[in-house]
PDB file of C-alpha atoms and ligand atoms in Angstrom:
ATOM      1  CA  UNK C   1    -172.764 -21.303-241.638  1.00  0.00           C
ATOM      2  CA  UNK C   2    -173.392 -18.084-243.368  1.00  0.00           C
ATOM      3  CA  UNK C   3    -175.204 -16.474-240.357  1.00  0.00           C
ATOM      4  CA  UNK C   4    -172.319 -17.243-238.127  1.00  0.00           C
ATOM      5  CA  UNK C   5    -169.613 -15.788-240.493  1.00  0.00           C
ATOM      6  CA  UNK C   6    -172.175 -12.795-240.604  1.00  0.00           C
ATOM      7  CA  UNK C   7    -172.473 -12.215-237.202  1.00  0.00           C
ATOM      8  CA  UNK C   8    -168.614 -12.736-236.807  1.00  0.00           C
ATOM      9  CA  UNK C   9    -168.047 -10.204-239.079  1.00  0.00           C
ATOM     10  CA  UNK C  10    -170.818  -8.201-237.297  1.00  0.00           C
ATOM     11  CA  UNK C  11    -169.162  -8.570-234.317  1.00  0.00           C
ATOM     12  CA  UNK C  12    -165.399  -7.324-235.992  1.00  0.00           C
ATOM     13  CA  UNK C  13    -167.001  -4.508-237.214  1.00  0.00           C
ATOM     14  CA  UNK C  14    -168.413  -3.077-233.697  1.00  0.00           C
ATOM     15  CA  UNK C  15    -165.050  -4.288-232.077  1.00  0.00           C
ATOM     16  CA  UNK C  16    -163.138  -2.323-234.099  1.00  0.00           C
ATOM     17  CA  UNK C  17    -165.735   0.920-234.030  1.00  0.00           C
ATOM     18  CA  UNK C  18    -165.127   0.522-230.105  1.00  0.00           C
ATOM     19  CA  UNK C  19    -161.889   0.428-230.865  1.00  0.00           C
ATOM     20  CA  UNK C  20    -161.796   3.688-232.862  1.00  0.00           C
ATOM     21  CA  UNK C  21    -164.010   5.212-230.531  1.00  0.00           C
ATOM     22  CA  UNK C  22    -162.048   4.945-227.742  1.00  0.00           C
ATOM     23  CA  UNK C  23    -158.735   5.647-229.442  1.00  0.00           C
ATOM     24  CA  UNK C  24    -160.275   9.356-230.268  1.00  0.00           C
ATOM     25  CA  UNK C  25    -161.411   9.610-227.003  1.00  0.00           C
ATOM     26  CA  UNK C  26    -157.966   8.969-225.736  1.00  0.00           C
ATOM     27  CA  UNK C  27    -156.297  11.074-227.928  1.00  0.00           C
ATOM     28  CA  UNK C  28    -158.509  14.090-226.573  1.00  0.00           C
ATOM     29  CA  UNK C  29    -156.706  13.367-223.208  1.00  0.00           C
ATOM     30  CA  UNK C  30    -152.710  13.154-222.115  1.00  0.00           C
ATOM     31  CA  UNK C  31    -150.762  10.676-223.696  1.00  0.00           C
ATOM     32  CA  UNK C  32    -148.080   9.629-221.891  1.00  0.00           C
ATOM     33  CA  UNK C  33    -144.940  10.323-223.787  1.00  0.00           C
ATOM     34  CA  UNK C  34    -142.404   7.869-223.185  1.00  0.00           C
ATOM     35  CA  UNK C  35    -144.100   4.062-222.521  1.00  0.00           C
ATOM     36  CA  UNK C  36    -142.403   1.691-221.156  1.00  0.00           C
ATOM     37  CA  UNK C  37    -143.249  -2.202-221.302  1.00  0.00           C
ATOM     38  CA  UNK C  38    -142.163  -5.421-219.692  1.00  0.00           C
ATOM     39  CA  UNK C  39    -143.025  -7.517-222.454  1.00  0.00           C
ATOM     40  CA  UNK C  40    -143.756 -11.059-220.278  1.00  0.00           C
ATOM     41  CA  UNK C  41    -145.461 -14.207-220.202  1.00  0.00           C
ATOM     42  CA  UNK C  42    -144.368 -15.782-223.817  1.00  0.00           C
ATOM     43  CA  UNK C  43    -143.330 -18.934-222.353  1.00  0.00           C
ATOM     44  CA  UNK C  44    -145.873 -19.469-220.113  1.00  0.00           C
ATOM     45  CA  UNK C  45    -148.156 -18.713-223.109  1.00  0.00           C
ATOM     46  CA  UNK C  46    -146.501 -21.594-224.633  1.00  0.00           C
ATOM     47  CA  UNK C  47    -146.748 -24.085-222.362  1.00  0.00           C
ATOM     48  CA  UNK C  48    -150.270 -23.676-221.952  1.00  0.00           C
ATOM     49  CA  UNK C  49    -150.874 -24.914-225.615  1.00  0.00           C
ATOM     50  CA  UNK C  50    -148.216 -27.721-225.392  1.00  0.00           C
ATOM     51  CA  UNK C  51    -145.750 -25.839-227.648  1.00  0.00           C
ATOM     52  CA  UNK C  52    -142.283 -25.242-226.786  1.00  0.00           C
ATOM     53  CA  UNK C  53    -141.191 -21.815-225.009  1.00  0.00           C
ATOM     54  CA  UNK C  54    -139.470 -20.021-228.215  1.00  0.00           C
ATOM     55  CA  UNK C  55    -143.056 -20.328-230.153  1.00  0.00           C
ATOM     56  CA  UNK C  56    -144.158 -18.022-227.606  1.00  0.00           C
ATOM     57  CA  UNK C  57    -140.812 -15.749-227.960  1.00  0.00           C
ATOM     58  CA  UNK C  58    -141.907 -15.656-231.869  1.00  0.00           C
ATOM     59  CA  UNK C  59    -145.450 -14.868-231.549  1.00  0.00           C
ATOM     60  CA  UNK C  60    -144.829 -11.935-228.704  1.00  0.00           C
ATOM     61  CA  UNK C  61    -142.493 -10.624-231.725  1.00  0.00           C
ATOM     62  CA  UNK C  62    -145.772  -9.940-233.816  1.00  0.00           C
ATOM     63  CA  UNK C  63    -147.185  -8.686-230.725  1.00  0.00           C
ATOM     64  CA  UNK C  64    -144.229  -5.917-231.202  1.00  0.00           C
ATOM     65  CA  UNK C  65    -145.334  -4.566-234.363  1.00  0.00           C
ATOM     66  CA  UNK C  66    -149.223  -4.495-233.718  1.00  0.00           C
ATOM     67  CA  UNK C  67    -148.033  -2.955-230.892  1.00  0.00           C
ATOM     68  CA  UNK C  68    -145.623  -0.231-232.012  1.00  0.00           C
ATOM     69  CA  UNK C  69    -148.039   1.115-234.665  1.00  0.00           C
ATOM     70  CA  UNK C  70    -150.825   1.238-231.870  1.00  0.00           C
ATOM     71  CA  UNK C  71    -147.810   3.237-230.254  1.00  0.00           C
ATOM     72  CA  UNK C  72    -147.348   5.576-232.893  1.00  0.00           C
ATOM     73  CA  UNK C  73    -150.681   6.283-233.945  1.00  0.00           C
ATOM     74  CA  UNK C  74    -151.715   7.331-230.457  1.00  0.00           C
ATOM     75  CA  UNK C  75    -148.483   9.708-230.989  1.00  0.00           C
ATOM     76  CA  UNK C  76    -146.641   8.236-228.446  1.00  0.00           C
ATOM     77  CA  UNK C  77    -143.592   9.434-228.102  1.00  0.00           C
ATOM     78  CA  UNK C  78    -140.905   6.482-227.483  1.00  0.00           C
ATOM     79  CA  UNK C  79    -141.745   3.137-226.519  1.00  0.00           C
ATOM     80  CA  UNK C  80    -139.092   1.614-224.738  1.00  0.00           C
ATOM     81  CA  UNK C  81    -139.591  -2.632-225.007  1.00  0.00           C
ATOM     82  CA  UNK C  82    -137.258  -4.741-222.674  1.00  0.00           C
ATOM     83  CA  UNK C  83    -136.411  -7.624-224.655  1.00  0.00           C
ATOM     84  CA  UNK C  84    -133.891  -9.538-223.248  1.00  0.00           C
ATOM     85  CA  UNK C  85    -132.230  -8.350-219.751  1.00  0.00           C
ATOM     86  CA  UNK C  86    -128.563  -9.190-217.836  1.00  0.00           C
ATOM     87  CA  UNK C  87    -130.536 -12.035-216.383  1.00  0.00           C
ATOM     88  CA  UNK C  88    -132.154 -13.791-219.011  1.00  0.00           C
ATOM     89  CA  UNK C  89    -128.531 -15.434-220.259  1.00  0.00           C
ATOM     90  CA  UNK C  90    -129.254 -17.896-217.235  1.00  0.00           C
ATOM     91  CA  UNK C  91    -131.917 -19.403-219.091  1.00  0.00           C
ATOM     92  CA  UNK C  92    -131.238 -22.651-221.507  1.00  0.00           C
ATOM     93  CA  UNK C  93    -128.413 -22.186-224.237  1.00  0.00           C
ATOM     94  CA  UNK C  94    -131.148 -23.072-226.996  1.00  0.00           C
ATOM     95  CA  UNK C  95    -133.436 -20.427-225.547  1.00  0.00           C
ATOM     96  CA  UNK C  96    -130.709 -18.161-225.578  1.00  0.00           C
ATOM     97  CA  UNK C  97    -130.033 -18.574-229.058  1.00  0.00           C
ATOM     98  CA  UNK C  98    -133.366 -17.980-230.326  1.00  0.00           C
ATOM     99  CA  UNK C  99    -133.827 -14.836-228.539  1.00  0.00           C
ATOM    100  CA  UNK C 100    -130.397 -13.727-230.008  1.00  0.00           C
ATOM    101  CA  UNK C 101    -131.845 -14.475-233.196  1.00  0.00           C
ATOM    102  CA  UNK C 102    -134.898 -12.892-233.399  1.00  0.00           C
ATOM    103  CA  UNK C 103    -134.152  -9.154-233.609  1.00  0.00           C
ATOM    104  CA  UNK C 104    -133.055 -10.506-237.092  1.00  0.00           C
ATOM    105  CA  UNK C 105    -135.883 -11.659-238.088  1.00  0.00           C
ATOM    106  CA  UNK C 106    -138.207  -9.443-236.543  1.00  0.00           C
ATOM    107  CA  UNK C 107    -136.116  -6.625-238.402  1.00  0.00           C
ATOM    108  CA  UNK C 108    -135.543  -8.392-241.851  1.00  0.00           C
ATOM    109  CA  UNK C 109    -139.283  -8.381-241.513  1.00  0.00           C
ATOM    110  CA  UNK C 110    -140.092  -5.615-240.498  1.00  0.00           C
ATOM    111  CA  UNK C 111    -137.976  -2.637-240.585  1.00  0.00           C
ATOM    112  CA  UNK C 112    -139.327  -1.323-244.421  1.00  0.00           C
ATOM    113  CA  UNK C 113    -142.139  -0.998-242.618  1.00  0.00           C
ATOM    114  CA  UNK C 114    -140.734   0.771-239.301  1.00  0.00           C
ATOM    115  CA  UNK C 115    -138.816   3.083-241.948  1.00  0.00           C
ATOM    116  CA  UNK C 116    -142.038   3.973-244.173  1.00  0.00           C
ATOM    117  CA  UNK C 117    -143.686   4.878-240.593  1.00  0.00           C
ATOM    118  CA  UNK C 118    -141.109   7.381-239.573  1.00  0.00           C
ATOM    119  CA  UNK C 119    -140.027   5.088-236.896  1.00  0.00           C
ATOM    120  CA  UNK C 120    -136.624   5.503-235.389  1.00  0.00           C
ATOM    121  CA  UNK C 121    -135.244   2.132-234.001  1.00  0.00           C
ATOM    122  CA  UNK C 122    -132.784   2.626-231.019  1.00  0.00           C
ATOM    123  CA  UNK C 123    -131.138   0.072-228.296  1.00  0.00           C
ATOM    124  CA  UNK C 124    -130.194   0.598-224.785  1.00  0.00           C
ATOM    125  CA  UNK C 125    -128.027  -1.882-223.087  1.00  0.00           C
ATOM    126  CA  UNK C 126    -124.352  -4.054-222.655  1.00  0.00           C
ATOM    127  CA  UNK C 127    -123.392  -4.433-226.620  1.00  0.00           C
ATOM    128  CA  UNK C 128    -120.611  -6.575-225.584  1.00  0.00           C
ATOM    129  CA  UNK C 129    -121.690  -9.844-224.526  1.00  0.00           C
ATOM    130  CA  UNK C 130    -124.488  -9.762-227.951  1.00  0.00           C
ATOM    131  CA  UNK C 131    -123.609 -12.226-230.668  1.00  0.00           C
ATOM    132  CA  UNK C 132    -121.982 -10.069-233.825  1.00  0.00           C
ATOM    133  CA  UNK C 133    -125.265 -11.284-235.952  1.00  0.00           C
ATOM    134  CA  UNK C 134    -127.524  -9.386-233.376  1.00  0.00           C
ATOM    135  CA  UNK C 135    -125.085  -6.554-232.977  1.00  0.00           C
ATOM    136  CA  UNK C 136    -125.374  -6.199-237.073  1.00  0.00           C
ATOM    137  CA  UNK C 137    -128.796  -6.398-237.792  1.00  0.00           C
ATOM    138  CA  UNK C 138    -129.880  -3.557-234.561  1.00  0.00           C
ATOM    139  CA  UNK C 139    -126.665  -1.504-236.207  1.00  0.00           C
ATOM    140  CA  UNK C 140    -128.393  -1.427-239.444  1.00  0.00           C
ATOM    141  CA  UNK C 141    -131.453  -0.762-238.342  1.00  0.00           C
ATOM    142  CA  UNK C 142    -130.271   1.896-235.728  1.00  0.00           C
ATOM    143  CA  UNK C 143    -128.320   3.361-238.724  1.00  0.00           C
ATOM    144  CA  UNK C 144    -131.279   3.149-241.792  1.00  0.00           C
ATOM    145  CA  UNK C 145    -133.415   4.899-239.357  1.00  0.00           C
ATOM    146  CA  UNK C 146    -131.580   7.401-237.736  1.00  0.00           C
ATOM    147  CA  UNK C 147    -132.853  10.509-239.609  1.00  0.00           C
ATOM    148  CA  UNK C 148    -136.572   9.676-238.670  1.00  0.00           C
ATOM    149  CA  UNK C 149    -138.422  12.232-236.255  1.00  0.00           C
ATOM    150  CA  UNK C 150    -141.735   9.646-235.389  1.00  0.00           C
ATOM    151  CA  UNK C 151    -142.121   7.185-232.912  1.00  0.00           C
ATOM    152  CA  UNK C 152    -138.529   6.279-231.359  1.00  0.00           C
ATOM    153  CA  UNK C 153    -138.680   2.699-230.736  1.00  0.00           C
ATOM    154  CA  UNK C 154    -136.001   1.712-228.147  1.00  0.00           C
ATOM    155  CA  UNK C 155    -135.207  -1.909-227.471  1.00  0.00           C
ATOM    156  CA  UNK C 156    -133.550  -2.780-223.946  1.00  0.00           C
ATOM    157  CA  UNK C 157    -131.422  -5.828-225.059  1.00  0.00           C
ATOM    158  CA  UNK C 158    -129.155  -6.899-222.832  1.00  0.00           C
ATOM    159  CA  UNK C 159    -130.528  -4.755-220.449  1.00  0.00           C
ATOM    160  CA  UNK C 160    -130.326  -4.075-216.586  1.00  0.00           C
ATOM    161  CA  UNK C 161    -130.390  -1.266-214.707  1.00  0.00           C
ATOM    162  CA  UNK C 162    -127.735  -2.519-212.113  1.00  0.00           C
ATOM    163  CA  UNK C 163    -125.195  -2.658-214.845  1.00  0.00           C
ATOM    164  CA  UNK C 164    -126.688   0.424-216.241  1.00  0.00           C
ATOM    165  CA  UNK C 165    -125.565   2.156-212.687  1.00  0.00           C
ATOM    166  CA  UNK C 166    -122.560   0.363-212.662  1.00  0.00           C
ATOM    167  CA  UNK C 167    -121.685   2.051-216.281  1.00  0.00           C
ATOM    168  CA  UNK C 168    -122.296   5.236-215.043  1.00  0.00           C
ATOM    169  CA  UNK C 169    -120.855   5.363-211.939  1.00  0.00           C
ATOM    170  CA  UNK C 170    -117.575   4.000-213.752  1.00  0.00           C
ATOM    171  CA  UNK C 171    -118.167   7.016-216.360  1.00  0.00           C
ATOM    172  CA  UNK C 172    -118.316   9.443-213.192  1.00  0.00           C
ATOM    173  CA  UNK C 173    -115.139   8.166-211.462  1.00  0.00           C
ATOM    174  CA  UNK C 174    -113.514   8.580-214.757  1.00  0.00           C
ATOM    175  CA  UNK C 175    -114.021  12.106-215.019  1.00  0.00           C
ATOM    176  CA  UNK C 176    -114.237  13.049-211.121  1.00  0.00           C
ATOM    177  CA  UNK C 177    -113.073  16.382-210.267  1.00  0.00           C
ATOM    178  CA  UNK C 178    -112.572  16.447-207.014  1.00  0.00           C
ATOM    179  CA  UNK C 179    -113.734  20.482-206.280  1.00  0.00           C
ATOM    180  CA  UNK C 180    -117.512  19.347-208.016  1.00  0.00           C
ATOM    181  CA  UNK C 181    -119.969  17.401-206.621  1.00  0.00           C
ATOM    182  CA  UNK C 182    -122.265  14.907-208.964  1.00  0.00           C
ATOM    183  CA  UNK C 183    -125.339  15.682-209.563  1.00  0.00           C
ATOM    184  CA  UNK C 184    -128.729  13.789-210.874  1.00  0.00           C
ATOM    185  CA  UNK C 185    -128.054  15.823-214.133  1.00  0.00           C
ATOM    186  CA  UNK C 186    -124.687  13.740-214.307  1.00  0.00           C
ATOM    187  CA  UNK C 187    -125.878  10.164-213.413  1.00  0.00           C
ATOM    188  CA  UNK C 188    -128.328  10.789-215.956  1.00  0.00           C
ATOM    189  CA  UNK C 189    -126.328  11.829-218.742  1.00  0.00           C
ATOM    190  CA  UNK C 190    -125.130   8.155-218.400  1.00  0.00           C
ATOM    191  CA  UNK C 191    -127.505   6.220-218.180  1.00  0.00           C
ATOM    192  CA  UNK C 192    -128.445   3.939-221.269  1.00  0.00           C
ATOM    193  CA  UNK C 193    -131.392   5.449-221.888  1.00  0.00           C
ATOM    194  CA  UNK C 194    -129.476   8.743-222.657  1.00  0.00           C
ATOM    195  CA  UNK C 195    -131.589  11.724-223.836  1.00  0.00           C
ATOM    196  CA  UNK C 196    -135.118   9.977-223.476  1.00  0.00           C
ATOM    197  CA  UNK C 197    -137.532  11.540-221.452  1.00  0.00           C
ATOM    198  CA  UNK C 198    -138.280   9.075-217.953  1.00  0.00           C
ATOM    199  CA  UNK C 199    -141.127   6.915-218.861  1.00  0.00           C
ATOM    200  CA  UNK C 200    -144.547   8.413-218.034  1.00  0.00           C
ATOM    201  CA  UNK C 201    -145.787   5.151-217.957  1.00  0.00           C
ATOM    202  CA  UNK C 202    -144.550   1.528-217.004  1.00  0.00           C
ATOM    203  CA  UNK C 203    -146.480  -1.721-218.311  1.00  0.00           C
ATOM    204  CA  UNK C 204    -146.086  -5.339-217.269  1.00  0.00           C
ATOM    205  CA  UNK C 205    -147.836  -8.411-218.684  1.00  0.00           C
ATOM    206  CA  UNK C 206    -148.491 -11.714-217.290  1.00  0.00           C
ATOM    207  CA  UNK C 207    -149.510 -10.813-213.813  1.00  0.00           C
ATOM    208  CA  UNK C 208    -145.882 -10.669-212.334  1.00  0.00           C
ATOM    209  CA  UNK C 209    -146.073  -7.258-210.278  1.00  0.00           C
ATOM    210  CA  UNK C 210    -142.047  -6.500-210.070  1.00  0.00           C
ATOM    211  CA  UNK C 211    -139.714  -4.824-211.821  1.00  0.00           C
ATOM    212  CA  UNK C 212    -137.243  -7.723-212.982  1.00  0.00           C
ATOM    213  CA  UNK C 213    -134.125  -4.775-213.014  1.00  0.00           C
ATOM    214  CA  UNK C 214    -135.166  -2.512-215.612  1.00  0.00           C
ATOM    215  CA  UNK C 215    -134.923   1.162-215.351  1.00  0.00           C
ATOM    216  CA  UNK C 216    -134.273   1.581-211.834  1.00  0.00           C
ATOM    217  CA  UNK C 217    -133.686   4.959-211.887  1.00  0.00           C
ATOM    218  CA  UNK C 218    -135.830   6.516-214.833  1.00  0.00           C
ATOM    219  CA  UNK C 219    -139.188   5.143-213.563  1.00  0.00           C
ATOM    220  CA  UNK C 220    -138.840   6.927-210.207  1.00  0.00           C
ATOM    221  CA  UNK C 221    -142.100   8.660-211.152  1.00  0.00           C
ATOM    222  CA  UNK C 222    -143.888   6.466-213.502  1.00  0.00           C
ATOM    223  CA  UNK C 223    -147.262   5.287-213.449  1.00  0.00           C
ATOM    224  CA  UNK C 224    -147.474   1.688-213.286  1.00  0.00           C
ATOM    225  CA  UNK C 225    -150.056  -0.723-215.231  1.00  0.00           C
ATOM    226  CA  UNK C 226    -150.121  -4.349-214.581  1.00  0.00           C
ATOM    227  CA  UNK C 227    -151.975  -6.797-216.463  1.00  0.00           C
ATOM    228  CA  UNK C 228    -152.237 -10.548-216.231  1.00  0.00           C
ATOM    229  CA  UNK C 229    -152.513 -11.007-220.140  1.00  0.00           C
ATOM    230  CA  UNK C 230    -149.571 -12.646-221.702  1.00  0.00           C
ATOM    231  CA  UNK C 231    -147.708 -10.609-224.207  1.00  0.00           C
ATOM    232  CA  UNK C 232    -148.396 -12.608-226.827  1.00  0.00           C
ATOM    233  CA  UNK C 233    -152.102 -12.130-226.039  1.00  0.00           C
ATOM    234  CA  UNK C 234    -151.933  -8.500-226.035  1.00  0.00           C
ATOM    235  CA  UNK C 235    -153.631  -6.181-227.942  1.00  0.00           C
ATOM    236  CA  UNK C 236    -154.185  -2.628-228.951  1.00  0.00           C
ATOM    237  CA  UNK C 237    -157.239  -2.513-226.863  1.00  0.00           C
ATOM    238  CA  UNK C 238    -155.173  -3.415-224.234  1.00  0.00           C
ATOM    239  CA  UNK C 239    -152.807  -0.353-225.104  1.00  0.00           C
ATOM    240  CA  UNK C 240    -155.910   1.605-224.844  1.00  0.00           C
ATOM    241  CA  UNK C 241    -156.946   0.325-221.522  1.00  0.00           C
ATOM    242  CA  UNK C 242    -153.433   1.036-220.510  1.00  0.00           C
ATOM    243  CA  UNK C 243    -153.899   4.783-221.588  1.00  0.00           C
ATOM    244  CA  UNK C 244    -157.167   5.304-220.446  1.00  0.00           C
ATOM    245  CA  UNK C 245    -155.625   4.183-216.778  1.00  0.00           C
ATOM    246  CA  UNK C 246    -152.991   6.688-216.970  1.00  0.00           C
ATOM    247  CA  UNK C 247    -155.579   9.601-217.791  1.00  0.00           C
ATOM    248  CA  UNK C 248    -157.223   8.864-214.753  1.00  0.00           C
ATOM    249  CA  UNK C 249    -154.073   8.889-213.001  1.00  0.00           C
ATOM    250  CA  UNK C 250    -153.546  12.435-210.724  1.00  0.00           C
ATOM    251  CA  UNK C 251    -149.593  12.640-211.292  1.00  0.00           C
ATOM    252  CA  UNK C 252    -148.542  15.082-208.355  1.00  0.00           C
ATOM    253  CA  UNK C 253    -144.352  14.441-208.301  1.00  0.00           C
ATOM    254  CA  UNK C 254    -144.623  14.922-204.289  1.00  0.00           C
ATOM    255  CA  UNK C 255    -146.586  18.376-205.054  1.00  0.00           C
ATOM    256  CA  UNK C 256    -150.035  19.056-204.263  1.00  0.00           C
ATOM    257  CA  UNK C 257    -152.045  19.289-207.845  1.00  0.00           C
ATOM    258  CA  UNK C 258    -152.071  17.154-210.817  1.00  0.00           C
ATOM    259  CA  UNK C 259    -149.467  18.341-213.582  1.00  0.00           C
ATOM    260  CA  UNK C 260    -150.438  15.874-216.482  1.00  0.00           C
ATOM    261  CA  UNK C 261    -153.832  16.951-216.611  1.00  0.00           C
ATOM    262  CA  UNK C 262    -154.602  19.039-220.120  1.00  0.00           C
TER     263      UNK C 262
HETATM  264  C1  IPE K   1    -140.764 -12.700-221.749  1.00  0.00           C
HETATM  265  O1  IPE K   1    -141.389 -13.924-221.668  1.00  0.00           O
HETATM  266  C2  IPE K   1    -139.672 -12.680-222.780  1.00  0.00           C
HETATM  267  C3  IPE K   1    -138.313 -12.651-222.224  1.00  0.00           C
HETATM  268  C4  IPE K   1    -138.004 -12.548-220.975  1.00  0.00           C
HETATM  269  C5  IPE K   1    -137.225 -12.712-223.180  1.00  0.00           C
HETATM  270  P1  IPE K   1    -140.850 -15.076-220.738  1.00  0.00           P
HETATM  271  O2  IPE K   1    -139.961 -15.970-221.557  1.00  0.00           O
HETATM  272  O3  IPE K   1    -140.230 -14.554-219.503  1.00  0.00           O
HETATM  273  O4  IPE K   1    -142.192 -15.846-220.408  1.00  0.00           O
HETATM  274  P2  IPE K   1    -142.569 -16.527-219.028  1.00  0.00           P
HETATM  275  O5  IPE K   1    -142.457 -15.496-217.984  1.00  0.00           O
HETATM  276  O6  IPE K   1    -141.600 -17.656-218.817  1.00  0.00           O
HETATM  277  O7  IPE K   1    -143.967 -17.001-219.245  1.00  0.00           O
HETATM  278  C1  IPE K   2    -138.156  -9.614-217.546  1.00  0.00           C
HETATM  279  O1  IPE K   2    -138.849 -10.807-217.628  1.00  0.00           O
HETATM  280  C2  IPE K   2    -137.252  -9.471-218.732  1.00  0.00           C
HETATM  281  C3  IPE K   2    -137.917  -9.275-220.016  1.00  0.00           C
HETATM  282  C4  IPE K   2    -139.190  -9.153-220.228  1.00  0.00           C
HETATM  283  C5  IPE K   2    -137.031  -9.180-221.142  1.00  0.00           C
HETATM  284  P1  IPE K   2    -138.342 -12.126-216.889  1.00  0.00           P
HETATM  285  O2  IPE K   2    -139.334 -13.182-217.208  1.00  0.00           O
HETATM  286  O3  IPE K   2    -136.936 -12.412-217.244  1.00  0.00           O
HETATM  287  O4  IPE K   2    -138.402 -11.696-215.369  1.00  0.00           O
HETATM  288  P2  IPE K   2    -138.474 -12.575-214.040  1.00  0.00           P
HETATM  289  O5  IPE K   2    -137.371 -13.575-214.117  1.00  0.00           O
HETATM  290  O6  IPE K   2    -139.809 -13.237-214.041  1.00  0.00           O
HETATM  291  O7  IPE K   2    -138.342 -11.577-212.952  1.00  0.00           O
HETATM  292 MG1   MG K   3    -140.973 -14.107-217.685  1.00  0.00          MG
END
C-alpha cells in the first residue's frame, strides 16, 4: 500500500516536472495570442459513465478554470471559449436550463479568483434571447473586471457567426453612404468579437473536425488543432501539446516565409 502511494506520488512529481519543462520550453517560442476553443464532448463524456448529459456540462466548467490559468500563465493573450451557440437552444428544455445556469455558478465560484489573476471576463454574442439571471451574473462579472489588463477571457454565449454577419451587415445598411464602399475594416468593426485580435489559433475537442458556426470570419487564418479528448478530459498538457503544434506551424498568410516565427 505504501509503495504504491509512493510511486504514485513518484509518478505526480515527474508528470508535473514534464509539465514545467515543457511549459518553459514553450514559452521560449511564439505563443499564439488570441486562442480560440470549441469546448466539446461533455455529453458524450457523460454517457460513457452512465451519468446524465449536464454532469458532463458541470465538470467541462472546471475544465474552464484549469484551463484559463494554463491560458494566462503561458501569457496568452485572450482566450475566446464558445459556450453555448444559436444552435444549441434546439437541444432539451432541461438541458437548456442548466447551461443557462451555469455561468452563475461557474462565476459565483470563481470570479474572486479571475479578479485576483488580472483576468478580464468579456462575452460575445445575441444578449437578447439569454435569461435575465445569465444576463446579470456575465454583467457583473464583465463590469468587476473591466479595469484588468491580463488574460481577457471572452465567452461566446449565444453565439454564431451567421447571426454575427447578420448583425453587422444590418449595422452597415444602417449607416450606408452611398458615395463609400465597405470595407473589411467596416465588417469588422462589427463583428462580436469587436477589438480582439483574429484567433491565432483554433481548438476543438472530441474528435468532431468542423466548425459548428463560430467565428466564420475571424479564423480565416487560424491554425487549427483537433483533438479527440473530451473537454472535460482536458488538460493543461493538452494546452501544451496544442502550443507546441502551433510552433511548428509555418504561418505564411498566402506569402512566401513564415511570419510567426521569433
Ligand atoms: C459541448 O458539449 C458543450 C455545449 C455544446 C454546450 P456537448 O454537450 O456538445 O457534448 P457532446 O458533443 O454531446 O458529447
Ligand atoms: C459547438 O458544439 C457549440 C459549443 C461547443 C458551444 P455542438 O456540440 O453544439 O456542435 P455540433 O452540433 O456537434 O456541430
Ligand atoms: Mg457537441
Amino acid at each position: 500500500m505504501i509503495k504504491k502511494f509512493q510511486q504514485l506520488l513518484k509518478e505526480q512529481k515527474s508528470n508535473t516536472g514534464t509539465y514545467e519543462q515543457r511549459k518553459k520550453q514553450v514559452m521560449k517560442g511564439s505563443i499564439p495570442e488570441h486562442v480560440a476553443i470549441i469546448m466539446d464532448g461533455n455529453g458524450r463524456w457523460a454517457q460513457k459513465r452512465a451519468m446524465p448529459r449536464i454532469m458532463g456540462h458541470h465538470e467541462g466548467m472546471k475544465v474552464v478554470r484549469k484551463i484559463t490559468r494554463a491560458a494566462n500563465e503561458l501569457n496568452v493573450k485572450v482566450l475566446t471559449l464558445y459556450a453555448f451557440s444559436t444552435e444549441n437552444w434546439k437541444r432539451p428544455k432541461m438541458e437548456v436550463e442548466f447551461l443557462m445556469k451555469l455561468p452563475e455558478e461557474f462565476l459565483s465560484t470563481f470570479l474572486p479568483e479571475l479578479i485576483e489573476e488580472n483576468v478580464q471576463v468579456r462575452v460575445m454574442g445575441n444578449k437578447e434571447r439569454l435569461p435575465a439571471h445569465t444576463l446579470n451574473a456575465v454583467n457583473n462579472a464583465i463590469e468587476r473586471t473591466k479595469e484588468n489588463t491580463g488574460l481577457i477571457l471572452n465567452f461566446a454565449l449565444n453565439y454564431g457567426s451567421r447571426d454575427e454577419l447578420v448583425y453587422a451587415v444590418n449595422k452597415l445598411m444602417e449607416e450606408a453612404d452611398p458615395n463609400k464602399a465597405v470595407t473589411e475594416a467596416d465588417i469588422q468593426k462589427h463583428l462580436m468579437s469587436g477589438d480582439l485580435k483574429d484567433p491565432d489559433l483554433l481548438i476543438r475537442t472530441s474528435g468532431e473536425i468542423r466548425l459548428s458556426n463560430f467565428m466564420l470570419w475571424q479564423l480565416a487564418y487560424a491554425e487549427f488543432w483537433f483533438t479527440d479528448v473530451l473537454w472535460p478530459d482536458f488538460r493543461g498538457e493538452h494546452f501544451l501539446s496544442a502550443l507546441e503544434d502551433y510552433q511548428n506551424r509555418g504561418r505564411r498568410f498566402g506569402g512566401v516565409k513564415d511570419v510567426d516565427k521569433k
